[in-house]
PDB file of C-alpha atoms and ligand atoms in Angstrom:
ATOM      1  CA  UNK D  21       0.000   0.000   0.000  1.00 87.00           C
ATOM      2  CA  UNK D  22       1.288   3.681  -1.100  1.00 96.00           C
ATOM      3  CA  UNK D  23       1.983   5.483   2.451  1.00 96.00           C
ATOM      4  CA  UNK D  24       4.684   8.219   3.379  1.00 97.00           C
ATOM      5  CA  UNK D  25       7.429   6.222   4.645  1.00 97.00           C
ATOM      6  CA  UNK D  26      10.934   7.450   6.095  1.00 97.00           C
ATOM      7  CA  UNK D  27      13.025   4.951   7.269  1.00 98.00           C
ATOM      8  CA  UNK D  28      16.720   5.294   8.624  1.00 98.00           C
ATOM      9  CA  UNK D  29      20.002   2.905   7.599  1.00 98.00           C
ATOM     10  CA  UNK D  30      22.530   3.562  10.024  1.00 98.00           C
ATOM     11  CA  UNK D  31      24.810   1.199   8.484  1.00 98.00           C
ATOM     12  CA  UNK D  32      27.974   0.408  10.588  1.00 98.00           C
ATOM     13  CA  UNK D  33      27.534   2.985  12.908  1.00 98.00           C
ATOM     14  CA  UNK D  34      26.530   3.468  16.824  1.00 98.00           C
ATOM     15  CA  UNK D  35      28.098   1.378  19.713  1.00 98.00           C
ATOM     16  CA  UNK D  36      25.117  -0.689  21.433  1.00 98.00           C
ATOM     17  CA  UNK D  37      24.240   2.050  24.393  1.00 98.00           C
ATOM     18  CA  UNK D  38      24.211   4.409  21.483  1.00 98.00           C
ATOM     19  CA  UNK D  39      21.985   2.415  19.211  1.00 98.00           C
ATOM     20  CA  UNK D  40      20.136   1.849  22.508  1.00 96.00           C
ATOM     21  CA  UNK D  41      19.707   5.226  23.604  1.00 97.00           C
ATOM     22  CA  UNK D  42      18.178   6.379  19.746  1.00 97.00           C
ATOM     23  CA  UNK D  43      15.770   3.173  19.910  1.00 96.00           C
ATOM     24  CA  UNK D  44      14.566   4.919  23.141  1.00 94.00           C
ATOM     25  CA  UNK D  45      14.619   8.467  21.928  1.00 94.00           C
ATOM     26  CA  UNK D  46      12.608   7.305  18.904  1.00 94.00           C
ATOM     27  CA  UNK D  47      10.150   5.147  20.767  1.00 91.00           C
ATOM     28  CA  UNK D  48       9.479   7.463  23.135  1.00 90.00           C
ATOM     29  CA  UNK D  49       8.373  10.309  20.471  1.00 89.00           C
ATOM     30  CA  UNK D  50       4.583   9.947  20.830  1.00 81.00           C
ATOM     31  CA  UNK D  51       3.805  12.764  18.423  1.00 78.00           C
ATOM     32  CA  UNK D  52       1.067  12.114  15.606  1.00 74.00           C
ATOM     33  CA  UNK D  53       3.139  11.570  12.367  1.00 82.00           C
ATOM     34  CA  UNK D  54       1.836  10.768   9.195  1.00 86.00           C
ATOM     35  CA  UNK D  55       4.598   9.165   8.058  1.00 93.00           C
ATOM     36  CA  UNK D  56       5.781   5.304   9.112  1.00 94.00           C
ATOM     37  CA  UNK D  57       9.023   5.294  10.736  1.00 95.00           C
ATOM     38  CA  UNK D  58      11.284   2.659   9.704  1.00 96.00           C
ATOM     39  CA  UNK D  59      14.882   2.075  11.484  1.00 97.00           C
ATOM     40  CA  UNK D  60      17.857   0.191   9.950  1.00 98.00           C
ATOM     41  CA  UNK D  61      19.962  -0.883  12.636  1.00 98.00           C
ATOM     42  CA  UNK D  62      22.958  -3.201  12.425  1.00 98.00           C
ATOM     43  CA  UNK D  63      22.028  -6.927  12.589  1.00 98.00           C
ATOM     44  CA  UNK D  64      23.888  -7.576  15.949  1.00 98.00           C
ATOM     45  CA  UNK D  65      21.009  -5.603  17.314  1.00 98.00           C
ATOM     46  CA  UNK D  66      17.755  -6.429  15.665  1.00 97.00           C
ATOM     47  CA  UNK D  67      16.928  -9.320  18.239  1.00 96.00           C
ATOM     48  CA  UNK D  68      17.186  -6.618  21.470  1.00 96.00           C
ATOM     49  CA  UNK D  69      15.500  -4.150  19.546  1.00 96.00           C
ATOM     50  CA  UNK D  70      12.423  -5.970  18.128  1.00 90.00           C
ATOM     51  CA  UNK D  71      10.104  -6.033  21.694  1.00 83.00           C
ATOM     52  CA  UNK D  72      11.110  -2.285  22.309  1.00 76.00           C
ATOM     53  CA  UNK D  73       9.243  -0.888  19.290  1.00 72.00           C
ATOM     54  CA  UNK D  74       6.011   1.746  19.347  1.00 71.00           C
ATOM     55  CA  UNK D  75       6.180   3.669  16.595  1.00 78.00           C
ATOM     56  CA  UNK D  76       8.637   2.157  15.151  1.00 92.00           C
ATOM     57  CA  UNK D  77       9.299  -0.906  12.433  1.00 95.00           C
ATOM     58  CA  UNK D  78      12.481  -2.694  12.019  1.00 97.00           C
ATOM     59  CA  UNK D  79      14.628  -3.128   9.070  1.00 98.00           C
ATOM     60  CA  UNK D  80      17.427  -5.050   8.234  1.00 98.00           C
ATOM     61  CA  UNK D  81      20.417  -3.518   6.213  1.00 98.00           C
ATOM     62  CA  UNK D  82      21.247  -7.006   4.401  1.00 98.00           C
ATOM     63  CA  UNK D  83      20.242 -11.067   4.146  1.00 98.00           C
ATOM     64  CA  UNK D  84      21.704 -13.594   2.195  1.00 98.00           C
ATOM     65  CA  UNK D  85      20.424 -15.580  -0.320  1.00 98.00           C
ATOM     66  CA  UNK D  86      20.288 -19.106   1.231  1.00 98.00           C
ATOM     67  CA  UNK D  87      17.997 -19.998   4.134  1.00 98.00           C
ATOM     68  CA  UNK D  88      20.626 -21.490   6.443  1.00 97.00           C
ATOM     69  CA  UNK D  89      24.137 -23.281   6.246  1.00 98.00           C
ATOM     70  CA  UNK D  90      27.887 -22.784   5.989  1.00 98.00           C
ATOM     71  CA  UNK D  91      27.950 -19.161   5.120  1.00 98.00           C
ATOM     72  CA  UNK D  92      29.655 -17.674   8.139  1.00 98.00           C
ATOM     73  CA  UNK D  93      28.627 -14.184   9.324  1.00 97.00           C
ATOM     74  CA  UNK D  94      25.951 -14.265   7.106  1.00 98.00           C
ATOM     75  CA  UNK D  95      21.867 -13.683   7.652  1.00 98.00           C
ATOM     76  CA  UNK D  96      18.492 -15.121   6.596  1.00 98.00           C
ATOM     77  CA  UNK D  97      15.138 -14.707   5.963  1.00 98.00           C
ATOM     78  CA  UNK D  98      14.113 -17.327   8.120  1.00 98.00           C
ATOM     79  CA  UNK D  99      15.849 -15.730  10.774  1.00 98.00           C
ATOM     80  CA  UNK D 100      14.284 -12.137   9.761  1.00 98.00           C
ATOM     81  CA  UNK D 101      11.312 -13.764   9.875  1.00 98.00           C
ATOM     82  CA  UNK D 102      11.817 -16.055  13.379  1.00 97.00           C
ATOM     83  CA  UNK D 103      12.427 -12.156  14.632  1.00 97.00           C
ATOM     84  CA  UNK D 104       9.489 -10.855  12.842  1.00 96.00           C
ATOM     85  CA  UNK D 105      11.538  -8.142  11.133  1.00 97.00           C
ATOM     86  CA  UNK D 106       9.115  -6.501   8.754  1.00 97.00           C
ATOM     87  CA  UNK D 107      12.202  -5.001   6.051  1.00 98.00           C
ATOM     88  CA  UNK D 108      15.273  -5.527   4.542  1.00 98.00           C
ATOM     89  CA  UNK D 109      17.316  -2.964   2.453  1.00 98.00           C
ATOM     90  CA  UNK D 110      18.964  -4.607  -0.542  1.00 98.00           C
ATOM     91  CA  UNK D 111      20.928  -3.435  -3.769  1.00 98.00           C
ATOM     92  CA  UNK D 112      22.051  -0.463  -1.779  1.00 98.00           C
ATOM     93  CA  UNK D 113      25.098   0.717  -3.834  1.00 98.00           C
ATOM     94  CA  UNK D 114      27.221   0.251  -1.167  1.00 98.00           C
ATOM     95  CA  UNK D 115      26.715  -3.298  -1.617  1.00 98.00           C
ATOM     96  CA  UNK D 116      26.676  -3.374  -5.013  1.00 98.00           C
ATOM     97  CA  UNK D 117      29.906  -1.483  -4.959  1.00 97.00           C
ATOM     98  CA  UNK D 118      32.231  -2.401  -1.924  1.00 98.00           C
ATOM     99  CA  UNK D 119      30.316  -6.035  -2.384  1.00 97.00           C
ATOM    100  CA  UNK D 120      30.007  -6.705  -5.848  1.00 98.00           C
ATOM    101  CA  UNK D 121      26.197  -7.552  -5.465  1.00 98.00           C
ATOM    102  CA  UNK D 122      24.814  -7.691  -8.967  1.00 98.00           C
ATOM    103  CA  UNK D 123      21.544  -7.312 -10.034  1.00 98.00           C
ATOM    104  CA  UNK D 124      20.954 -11.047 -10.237  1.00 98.00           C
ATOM    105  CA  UNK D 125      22.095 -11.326  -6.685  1.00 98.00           C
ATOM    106  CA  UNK D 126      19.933  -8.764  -5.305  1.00 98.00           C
ATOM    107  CA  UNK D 127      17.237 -10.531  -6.791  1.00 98.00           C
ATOM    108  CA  UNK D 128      16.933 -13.812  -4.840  1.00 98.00           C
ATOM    109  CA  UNK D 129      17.257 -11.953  -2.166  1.00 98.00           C
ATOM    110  CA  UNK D 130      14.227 -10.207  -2.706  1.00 98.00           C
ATOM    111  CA  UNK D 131      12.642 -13.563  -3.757  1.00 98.00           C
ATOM    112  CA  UNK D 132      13.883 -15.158  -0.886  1.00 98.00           C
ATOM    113  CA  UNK D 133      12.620 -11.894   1.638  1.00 98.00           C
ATOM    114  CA  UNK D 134       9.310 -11.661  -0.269  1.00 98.00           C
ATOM    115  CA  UNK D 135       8.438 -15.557   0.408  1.00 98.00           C
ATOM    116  CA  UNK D 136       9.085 -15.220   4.157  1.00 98.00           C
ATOM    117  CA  UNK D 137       6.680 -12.197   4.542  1.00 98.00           C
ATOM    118  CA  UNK D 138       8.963  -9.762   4.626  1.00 98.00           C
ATOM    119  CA  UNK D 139       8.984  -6.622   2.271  1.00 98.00           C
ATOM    120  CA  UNK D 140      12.711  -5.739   0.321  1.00 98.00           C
ATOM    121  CA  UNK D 141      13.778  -2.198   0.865  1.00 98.00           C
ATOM    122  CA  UNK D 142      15.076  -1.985  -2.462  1.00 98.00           C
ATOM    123  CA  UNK D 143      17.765   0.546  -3.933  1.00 98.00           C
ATOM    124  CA  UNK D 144      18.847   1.576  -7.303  1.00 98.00           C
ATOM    125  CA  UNK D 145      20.676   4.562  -7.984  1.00 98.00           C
ATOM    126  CA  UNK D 146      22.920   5.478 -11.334  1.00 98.00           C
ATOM    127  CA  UNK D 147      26.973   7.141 -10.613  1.00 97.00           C
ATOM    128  CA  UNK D 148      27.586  10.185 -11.336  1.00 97.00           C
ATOM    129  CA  UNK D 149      29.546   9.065 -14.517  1.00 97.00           C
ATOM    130  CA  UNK D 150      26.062   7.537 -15.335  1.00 98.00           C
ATOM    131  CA  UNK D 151      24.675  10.883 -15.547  1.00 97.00           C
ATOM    132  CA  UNK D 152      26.491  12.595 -16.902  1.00 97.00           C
ATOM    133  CA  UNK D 153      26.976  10.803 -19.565  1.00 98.00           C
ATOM    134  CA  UNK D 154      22.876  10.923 -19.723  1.00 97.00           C
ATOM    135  CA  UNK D 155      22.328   6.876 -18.345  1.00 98.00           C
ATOM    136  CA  UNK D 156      20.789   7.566 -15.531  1.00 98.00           C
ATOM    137  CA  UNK D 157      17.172   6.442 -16.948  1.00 98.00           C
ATOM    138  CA  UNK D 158      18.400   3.173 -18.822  1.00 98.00           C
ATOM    139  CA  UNK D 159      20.626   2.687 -15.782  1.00 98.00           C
ATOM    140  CA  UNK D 160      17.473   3.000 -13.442  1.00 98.00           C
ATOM    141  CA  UNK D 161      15.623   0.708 -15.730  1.00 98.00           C
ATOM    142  CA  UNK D 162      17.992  -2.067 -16.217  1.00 98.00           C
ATOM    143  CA  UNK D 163      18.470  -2.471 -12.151  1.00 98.00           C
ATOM    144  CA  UNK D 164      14.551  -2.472 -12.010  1.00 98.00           C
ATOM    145  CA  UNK D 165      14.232  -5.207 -15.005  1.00 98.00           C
ATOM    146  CA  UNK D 166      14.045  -8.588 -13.228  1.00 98.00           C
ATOM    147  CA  UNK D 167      11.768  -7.068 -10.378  1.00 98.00           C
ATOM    148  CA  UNK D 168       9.867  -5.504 -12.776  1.00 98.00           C
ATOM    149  CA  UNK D 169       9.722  -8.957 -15.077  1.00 98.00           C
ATOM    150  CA  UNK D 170       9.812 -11.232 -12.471  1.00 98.00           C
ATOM    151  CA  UNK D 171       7.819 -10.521  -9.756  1.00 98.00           C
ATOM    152  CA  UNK D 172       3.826 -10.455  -9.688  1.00 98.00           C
ATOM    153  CA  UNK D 173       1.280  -7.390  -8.692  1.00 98.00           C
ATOM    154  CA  UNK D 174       1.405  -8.313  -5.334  1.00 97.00           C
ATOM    155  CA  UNK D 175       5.044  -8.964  -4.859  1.00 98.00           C
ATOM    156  CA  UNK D 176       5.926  -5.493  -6.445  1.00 98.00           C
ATOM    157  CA  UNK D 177       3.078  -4.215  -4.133  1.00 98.00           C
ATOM    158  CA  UNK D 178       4.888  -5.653  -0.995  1.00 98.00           C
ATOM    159  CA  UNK D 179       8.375  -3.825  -2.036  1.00 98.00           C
ATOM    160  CA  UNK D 180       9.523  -0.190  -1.672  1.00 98.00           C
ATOM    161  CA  UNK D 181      11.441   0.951  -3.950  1.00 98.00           C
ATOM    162  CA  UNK D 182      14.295   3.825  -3.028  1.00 98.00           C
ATOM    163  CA  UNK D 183      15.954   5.819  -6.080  1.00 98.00           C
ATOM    164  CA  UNK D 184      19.450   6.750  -4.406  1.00 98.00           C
ATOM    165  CA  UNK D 185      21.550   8.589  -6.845  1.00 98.00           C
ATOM    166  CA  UNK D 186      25.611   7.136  -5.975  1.00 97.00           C
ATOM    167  CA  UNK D 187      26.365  10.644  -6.349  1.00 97.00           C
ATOM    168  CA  UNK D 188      24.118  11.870  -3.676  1.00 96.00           C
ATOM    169  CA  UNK D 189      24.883   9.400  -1.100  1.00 96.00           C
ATOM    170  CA  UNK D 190      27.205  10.494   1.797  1.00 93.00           C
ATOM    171  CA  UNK D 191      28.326  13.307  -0.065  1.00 95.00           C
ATOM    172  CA  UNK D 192      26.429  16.165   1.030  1.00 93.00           C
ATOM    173  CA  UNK D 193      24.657  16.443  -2.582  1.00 95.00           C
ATOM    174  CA  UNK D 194      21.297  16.309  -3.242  1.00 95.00           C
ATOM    175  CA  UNK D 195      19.442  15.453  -6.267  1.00 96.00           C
ATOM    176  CA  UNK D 196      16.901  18.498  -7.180  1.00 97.00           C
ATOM    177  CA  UNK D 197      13.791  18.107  -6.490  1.00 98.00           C
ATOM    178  CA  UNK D 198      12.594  18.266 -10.170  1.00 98.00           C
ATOM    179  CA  UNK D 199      15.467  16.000 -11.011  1.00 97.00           C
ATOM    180  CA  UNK D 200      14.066  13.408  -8.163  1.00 98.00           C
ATOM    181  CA  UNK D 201      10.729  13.652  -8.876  1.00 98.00           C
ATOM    182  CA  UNK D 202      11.028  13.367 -12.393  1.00 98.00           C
ATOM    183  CA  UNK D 203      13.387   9.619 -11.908  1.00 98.00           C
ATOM    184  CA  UNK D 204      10.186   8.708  -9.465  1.00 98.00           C
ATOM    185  CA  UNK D 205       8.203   9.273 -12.196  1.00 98.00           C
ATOM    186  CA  UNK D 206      10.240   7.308 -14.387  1.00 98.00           C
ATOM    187  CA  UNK D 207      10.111   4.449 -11.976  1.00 98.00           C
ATOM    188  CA  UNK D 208       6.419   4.322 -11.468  1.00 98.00           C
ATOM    189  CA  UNK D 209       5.864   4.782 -15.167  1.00 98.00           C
ATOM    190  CA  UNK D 210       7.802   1.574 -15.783  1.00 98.00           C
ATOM    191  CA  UNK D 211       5.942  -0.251 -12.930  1.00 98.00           C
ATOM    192  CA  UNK D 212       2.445   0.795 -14.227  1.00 98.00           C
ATOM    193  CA  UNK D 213       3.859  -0.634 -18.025  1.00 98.00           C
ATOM    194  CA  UNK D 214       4.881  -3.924 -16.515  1.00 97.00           C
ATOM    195  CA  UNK D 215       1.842  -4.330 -14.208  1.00 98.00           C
ATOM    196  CA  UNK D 216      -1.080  -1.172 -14.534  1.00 97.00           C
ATOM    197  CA  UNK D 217      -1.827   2.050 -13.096  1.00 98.00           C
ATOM    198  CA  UNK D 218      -3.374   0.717  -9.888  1.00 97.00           C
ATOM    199  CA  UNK D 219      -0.111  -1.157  -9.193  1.00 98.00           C
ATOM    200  CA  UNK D 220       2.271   1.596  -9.604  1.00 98.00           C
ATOM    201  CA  UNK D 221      -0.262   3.955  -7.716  1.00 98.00           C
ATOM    202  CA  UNK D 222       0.066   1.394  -4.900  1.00 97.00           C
ATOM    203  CA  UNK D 223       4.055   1.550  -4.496  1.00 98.00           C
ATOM    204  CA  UNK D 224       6.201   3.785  -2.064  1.00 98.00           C
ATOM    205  CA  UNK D 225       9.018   5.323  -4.108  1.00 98.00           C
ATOM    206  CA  UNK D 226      11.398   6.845  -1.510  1.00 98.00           C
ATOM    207  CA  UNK D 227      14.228   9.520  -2.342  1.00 98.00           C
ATOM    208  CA  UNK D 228      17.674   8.415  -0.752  1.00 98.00           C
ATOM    209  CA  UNK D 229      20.619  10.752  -1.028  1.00 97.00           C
ATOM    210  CA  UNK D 230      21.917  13.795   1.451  1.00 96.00           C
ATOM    211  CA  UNK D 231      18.635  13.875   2.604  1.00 97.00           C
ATOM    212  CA  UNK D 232      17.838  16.351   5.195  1.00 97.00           C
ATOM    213  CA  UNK D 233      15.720  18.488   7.511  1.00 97.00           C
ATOM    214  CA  UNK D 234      16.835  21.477   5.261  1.00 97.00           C
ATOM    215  CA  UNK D 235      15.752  19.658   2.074  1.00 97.00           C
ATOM    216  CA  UNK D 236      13.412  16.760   3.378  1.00 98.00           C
ATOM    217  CA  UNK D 237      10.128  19.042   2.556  1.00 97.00           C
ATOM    218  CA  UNK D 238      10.991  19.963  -0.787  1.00 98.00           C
ATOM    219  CA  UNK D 239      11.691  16.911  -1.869  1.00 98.00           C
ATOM    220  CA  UNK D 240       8.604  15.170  -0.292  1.00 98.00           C
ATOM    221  CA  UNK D 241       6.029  17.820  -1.722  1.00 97.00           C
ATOM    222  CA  UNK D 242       6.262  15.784  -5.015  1.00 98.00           C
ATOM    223  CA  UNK D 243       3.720  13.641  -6.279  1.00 98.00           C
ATOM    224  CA  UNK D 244       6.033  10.496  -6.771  1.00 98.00           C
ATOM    225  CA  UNK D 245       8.290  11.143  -3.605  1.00 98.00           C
ATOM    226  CA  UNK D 246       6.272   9.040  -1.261  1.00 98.00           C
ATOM    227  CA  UNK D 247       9.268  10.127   1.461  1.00 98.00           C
ATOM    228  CA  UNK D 248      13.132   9.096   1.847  1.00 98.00           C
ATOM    229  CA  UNK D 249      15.775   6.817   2.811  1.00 98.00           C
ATOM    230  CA  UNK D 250      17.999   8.108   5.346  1.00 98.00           C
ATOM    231  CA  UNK D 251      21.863   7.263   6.264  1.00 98.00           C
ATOM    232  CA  UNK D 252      23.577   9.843   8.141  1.00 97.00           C
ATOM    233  CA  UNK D 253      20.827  12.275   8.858  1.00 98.00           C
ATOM    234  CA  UNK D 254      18.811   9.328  10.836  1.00 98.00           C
ATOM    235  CA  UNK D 255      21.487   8.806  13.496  1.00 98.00           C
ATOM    236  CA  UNK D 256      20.436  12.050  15.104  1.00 98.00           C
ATOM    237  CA  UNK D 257      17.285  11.923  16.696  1.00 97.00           C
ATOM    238  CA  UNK D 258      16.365  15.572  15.964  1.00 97.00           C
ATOM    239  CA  UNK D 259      17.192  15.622  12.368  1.00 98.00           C
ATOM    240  CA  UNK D 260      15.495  12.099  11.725  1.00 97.00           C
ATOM    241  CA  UNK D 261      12.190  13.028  13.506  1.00 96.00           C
ATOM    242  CA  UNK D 262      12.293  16.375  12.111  1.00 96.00           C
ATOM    243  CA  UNK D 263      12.831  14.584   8.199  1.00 97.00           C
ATOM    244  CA  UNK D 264       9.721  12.310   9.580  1.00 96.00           C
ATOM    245  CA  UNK D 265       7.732  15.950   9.925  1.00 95.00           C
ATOM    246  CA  UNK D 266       8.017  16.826   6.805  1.00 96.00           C
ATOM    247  CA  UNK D 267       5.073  15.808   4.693  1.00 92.00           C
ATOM    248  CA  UNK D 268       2.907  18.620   3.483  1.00 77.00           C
TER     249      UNK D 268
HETATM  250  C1  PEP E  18      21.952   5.858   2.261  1.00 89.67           C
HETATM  251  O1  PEP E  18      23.036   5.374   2.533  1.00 89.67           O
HETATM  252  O2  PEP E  18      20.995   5.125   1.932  1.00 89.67           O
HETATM  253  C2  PEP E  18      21.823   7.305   2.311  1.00 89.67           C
HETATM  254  C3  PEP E  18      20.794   7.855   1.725  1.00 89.67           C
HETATM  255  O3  PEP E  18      22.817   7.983   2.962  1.00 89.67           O
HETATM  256  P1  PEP E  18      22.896   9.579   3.241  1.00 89.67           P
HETATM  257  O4  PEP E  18      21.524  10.016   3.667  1.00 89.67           O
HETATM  258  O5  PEP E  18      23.908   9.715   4.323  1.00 89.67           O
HETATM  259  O6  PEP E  18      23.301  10.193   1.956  1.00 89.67           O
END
């Protein structure tokens, strides 16, 4: 279902009475939002966090394609799901980069999330190369293919999808909002010719990228932007809640 969504990665960041004292900040913000309030933390810390939730739903930052076996330091579905772990970020370029995660790869992992209930965060995002050498649609398009071929209306309907420009992320750049808005529309354009309108109407398309309080409300006031995917911005409680507050 299409909702405003902002949801936080914190990656490899935050000791555990850190990461504990945000979870408590967070879940003790009883303010109306409008917005659903996802949280990222690292793996190590998804068991202790999943009982202490209010407002908040979990996501993981990463499983692995196999249900269980020899693949040390690795995670599953089945354990997502034993945990009841709603999300799980994949293709984020960081693991498509510093991993080598290719599109096929990032696929059965969202088969593999999608048949144990749980609903792929999932990233695509062209470099800056890409752009500027005027990719960044066919580049968008060609990381969506095999969801886009593969899965059925409901399956798309269970994923977000998050257009994070490799350019944006980290670096303190942010895509326009014209420029963002106008990839979203790309993206839902290409869902609705795979599936139909009432499908891509149906999707959250989040903007990932430098997003901030400073640029959170410009960039959610268009029609596609259904809301964002935050790294750095969502380790501070003030800056994450006040992203949250920023649907028109
Ligand atoms: C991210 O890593 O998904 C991200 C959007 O990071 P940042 O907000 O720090 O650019």
């Amino acid at each position: 279902m299409r909702r405003n969504i902002v949801a936080g990665n914190w990656k490899m960041n935050l000791n555990y009475s850190e990461a504990v004292d945000l979870i408590n900040e967070l879940n003790a913000y009883d303010k109306p939002l409008n917005t659903e309030l996802i949280v990222a933390p690292p793996s190590l810390y998804l068991g202790a966090f999943k009982d202490a939730q209010n407002n908040l739903l979990l996501s993981a930052q990463n499983v692995h394609t196999e249900l269980n076996g020899a693949f040390t330091g690795e995670i599953s579905s089945t354990m997502l799901h034993s945990l009841s772990i709603p999300y799980c970020i994949v293709g984020h370029s960081e693991r498509r980069t510093l991993f080598h995660e290719t599109d096929a790869l990032i696929f059965d992992k969202v088969k593999s999330l999608l048949s144990h209930e749980i609903s792929p965060i999932f990233c695509c995002g062209e470099s800056k190369e890409e752009r500027e050498q005027g990719d960044a649609y066919k580049v968008i398009s060609q990381q969506l293919n095999l969801l886009l071929s593969k899965l059925d209306a409901g399956q798309i309907q269970q994923t977000i999808i998050a257009y994070e420009p490799v350019w944006a992320i980290g670096t303190g750049l942010t895509a326009s909002p014209e420029d963002a808005q106008l990839m979203h529309h790309h993206i839902r354009k290409e869902i609705a010719q795979h599936f139909d309108v009432s499908v891509s109407e149906n999707i959250s398309l989040l903007y990932g990228g430098s997003c901030k309080p400073e640029n959170a409300a410009a960039l959610f006031s268009k029609q596609d932007i259904d809301g964002g995917l935050i790294g750095g911005a969502s380790l501070d409680f003030s800056s994450f809640i006040s992203i949250a507050k920023s649907f028109s």
